[in-house]
mmCIF file of C-alpha atoms in Angstrom:
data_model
loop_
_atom_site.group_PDB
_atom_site.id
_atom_site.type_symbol
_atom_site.label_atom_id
_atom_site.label_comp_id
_atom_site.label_asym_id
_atom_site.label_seq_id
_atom_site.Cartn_x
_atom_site.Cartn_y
_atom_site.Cartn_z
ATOM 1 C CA UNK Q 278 29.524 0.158 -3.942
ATOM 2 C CA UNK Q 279 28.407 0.506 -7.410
ATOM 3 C CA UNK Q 280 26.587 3.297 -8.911
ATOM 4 C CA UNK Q 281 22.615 2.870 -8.684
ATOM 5 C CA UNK Q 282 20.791 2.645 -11.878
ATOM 6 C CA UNK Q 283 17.359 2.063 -10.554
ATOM 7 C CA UNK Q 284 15.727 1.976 -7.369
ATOM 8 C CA UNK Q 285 12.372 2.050 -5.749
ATOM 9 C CA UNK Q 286 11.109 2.283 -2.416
ATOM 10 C CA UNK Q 287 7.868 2.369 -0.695
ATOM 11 C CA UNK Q 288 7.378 2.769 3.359
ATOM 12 C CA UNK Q 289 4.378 3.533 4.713
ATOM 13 C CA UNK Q 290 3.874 7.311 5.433
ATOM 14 C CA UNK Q 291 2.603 6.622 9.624
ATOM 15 C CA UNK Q 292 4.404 4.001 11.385
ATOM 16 C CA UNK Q 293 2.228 2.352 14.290
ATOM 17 C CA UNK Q 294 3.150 -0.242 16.523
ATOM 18 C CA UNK Q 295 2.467 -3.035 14.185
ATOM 19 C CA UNK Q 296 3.145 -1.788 10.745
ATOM 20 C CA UNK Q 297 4.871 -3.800 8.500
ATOM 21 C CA UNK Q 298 8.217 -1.855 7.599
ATOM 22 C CA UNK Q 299 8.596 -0.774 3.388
ATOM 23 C CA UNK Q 300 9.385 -2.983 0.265
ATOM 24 C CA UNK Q 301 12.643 -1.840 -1.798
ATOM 25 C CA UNK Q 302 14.259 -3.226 -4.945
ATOM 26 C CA UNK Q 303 17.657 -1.651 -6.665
ATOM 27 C CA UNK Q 304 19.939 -2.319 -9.247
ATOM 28 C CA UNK Q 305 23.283 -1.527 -9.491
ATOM 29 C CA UNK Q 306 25.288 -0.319 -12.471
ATOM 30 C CA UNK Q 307 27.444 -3.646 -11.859
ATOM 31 C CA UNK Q 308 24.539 -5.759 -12.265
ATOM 32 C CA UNK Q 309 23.851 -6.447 -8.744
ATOM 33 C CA UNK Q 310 20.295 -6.793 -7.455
ATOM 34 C CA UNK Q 311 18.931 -6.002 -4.101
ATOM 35 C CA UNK Q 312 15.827 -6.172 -2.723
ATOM 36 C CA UNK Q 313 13.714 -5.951 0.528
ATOM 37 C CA UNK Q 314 10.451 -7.285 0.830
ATOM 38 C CA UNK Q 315 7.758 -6.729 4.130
ATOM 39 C CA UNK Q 316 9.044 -10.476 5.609
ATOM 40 C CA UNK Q 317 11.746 -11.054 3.085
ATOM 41 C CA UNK Q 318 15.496 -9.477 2.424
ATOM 42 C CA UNK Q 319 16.887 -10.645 -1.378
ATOM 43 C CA UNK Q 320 20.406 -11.066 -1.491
ATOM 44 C CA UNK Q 321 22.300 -8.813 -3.391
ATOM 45 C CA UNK Q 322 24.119 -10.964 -6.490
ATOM 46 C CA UNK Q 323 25.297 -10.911 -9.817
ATOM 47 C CA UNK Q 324 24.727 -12.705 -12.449
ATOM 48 C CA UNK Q 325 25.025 -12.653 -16.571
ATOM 49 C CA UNK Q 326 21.335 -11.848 -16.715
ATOM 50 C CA UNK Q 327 21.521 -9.220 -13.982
ATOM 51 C CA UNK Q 328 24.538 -7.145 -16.410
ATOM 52 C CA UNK Q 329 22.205 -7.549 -19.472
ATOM 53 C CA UNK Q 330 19.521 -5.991 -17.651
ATOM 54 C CA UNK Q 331 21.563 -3.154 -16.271
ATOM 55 C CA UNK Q 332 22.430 -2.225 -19.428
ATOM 56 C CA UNK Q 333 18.639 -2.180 -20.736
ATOM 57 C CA UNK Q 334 18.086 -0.532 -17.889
ATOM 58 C CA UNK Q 335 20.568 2.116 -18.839
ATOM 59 C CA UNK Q 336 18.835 2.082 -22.806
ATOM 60 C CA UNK Q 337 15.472 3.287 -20.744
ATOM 61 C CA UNK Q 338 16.734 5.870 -18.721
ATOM 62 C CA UNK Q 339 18.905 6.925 -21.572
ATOM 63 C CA UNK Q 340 15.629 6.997 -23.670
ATOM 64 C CA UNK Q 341 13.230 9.179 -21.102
ATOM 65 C CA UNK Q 342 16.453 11.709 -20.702
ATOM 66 C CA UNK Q 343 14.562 14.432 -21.412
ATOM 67 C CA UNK Q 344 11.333 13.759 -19.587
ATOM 68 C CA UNK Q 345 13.552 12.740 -16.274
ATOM 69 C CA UNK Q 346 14.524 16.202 -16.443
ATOM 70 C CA UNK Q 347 11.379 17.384 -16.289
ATOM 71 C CA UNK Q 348 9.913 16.340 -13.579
ATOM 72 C CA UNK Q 349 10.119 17.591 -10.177
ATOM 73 C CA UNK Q 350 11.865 15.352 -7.820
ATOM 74 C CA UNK Q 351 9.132 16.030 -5.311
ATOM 75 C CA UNK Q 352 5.559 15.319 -6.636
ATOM 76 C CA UNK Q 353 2.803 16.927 -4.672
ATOM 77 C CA UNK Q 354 -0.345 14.930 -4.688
ATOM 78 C CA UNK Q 355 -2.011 16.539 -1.892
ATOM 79 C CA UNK Q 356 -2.250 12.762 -0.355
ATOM 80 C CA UNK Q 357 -1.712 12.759 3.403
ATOM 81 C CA UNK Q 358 -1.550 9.201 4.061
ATOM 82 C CA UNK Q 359 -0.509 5.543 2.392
ATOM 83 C CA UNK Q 360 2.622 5.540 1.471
ATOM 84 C CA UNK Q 361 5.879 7.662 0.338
ATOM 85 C CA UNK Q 362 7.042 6.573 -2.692
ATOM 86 C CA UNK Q 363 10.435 6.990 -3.538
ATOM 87 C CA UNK Q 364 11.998 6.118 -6.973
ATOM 88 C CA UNK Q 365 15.443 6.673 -8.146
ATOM 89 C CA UNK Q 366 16.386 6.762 -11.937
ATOM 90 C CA UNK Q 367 19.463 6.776 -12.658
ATOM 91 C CA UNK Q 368 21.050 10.336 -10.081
ATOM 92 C CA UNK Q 369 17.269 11.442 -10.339
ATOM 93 C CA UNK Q 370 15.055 10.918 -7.140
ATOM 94 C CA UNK Q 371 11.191 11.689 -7.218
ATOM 95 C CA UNK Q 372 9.273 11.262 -4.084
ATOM 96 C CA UNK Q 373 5.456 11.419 -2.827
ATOM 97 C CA UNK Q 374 2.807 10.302 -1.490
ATOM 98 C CA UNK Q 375 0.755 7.435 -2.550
ATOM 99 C CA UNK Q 376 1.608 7.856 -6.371
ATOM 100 C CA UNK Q 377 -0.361 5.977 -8.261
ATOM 101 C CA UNK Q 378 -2.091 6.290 -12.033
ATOM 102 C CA UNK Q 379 -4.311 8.804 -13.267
ATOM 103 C CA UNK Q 380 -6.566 9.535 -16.156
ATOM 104 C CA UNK Q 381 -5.170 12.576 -17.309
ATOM 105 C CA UNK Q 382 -8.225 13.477 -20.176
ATOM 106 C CA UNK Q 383 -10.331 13.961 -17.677
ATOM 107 C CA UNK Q 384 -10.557 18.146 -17.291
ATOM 108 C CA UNK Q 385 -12.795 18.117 -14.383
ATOM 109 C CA UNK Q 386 -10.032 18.220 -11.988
ATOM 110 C CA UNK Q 387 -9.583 20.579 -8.521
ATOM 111 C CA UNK Q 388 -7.763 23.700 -9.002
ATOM 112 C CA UNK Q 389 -4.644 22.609 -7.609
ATOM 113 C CA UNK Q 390 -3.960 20.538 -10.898
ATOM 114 C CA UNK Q 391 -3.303 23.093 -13.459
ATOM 115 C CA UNK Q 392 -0.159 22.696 -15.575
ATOM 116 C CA UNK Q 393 2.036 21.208 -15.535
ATOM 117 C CA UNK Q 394 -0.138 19.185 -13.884
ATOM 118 C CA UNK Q 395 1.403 16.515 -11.398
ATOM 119 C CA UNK Q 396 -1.157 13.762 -12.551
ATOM 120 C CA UNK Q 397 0.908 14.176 -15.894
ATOM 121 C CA UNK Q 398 4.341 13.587 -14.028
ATOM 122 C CA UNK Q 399 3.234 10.790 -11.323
ATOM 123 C CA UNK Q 400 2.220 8.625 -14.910
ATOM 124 C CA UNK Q 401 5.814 9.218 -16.832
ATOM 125 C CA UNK Q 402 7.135 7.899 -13.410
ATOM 126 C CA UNK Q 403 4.864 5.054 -13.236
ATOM 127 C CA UNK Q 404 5.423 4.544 -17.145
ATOM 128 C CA UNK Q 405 9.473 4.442 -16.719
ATOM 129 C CA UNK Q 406 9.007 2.327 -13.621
ATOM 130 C CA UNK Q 407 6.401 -0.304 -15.749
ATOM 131 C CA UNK Q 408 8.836 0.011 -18.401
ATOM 132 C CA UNK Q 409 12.117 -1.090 -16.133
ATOM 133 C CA UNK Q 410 9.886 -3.766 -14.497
ATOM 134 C CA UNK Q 411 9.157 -5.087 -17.893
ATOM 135 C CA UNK Q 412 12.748 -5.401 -18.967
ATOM 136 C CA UNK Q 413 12.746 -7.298 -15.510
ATOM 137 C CA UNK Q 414 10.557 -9.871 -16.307
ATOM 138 C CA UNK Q 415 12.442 -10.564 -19.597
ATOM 139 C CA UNK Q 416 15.598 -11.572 -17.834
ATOM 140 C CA UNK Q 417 13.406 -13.455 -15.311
ATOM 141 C CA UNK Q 418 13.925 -10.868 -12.697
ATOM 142 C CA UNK Q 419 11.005 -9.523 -10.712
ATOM 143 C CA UNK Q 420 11.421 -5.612 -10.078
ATOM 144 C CA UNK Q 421 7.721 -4.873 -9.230
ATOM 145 C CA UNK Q 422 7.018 -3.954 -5.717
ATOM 146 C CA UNK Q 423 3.797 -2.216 -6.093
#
């Protein structure tokens, strides 16, 4: 198995009876694409277009190096429900619950969001993640799950 440049999985956070199981999508160092959708499973393959974007893929993570390091691989939102988000750049795994975008100017926020504040980190993961799904597109691959 090749070495995972990207991956991203979300699964809802309570299972009931009749909840739909979680959406993934990952790409492998060797090009190879695999993906799982609520109703769907996407073969893994490789293709020319697959090994250029693995190695954009690698220019992104290669370009947020620093900020990767930075953030903690568990991000607290103080959600308890929706879903757990689970993201893997490169050998760097956040998790949480229900990430999704913030406005971070805004200085009216609860006490629990002092700095570094985890509004700030849940964006650069959602920025890295836009950026990857981006690169997707251009090679006519579709990497957004969200």
């Amino acid at each position: 198995m090749s070495e995972i440049l990207f991956s991203y999985e979300s699964r809802p956070s309570f299972v009931g009876p009749f909840t739909a199981r979680g959406r993934s999508v990952t790409v492998y160092a060797d090009g190879s694409v695999a993906g799982c959708g609520v109703f769907t499973r996407m073969k893994k393959e490789t293709n020319l277009k697959n090994l250029q974007l693995a190695e954009r893929i690698m220019q992104i993570l290669d370009s947020h190096k620093q900020e990767l390091e930075e953030i903690p691989e568990l991000l607290d939102t103080r959600v308890m429900d929706g879903s757990i988000d689970t993201f893997c750049f490169g050998e760097k795994k956040i998790t949480g619950l229900q990430l999704s975008r913030h406005e971070t100017e805004l200085d009216e926020s609860p006490a629990v969001f002092k700095k570094p504040d985890v509004r700030f980190y849940v964006n650069a993961v959602l920025d890295i993640y836009d950026e990857i799904v981006d690169a997707g597109i251009e090679y006519g691959i579709n990497l957004r799950i969200r």
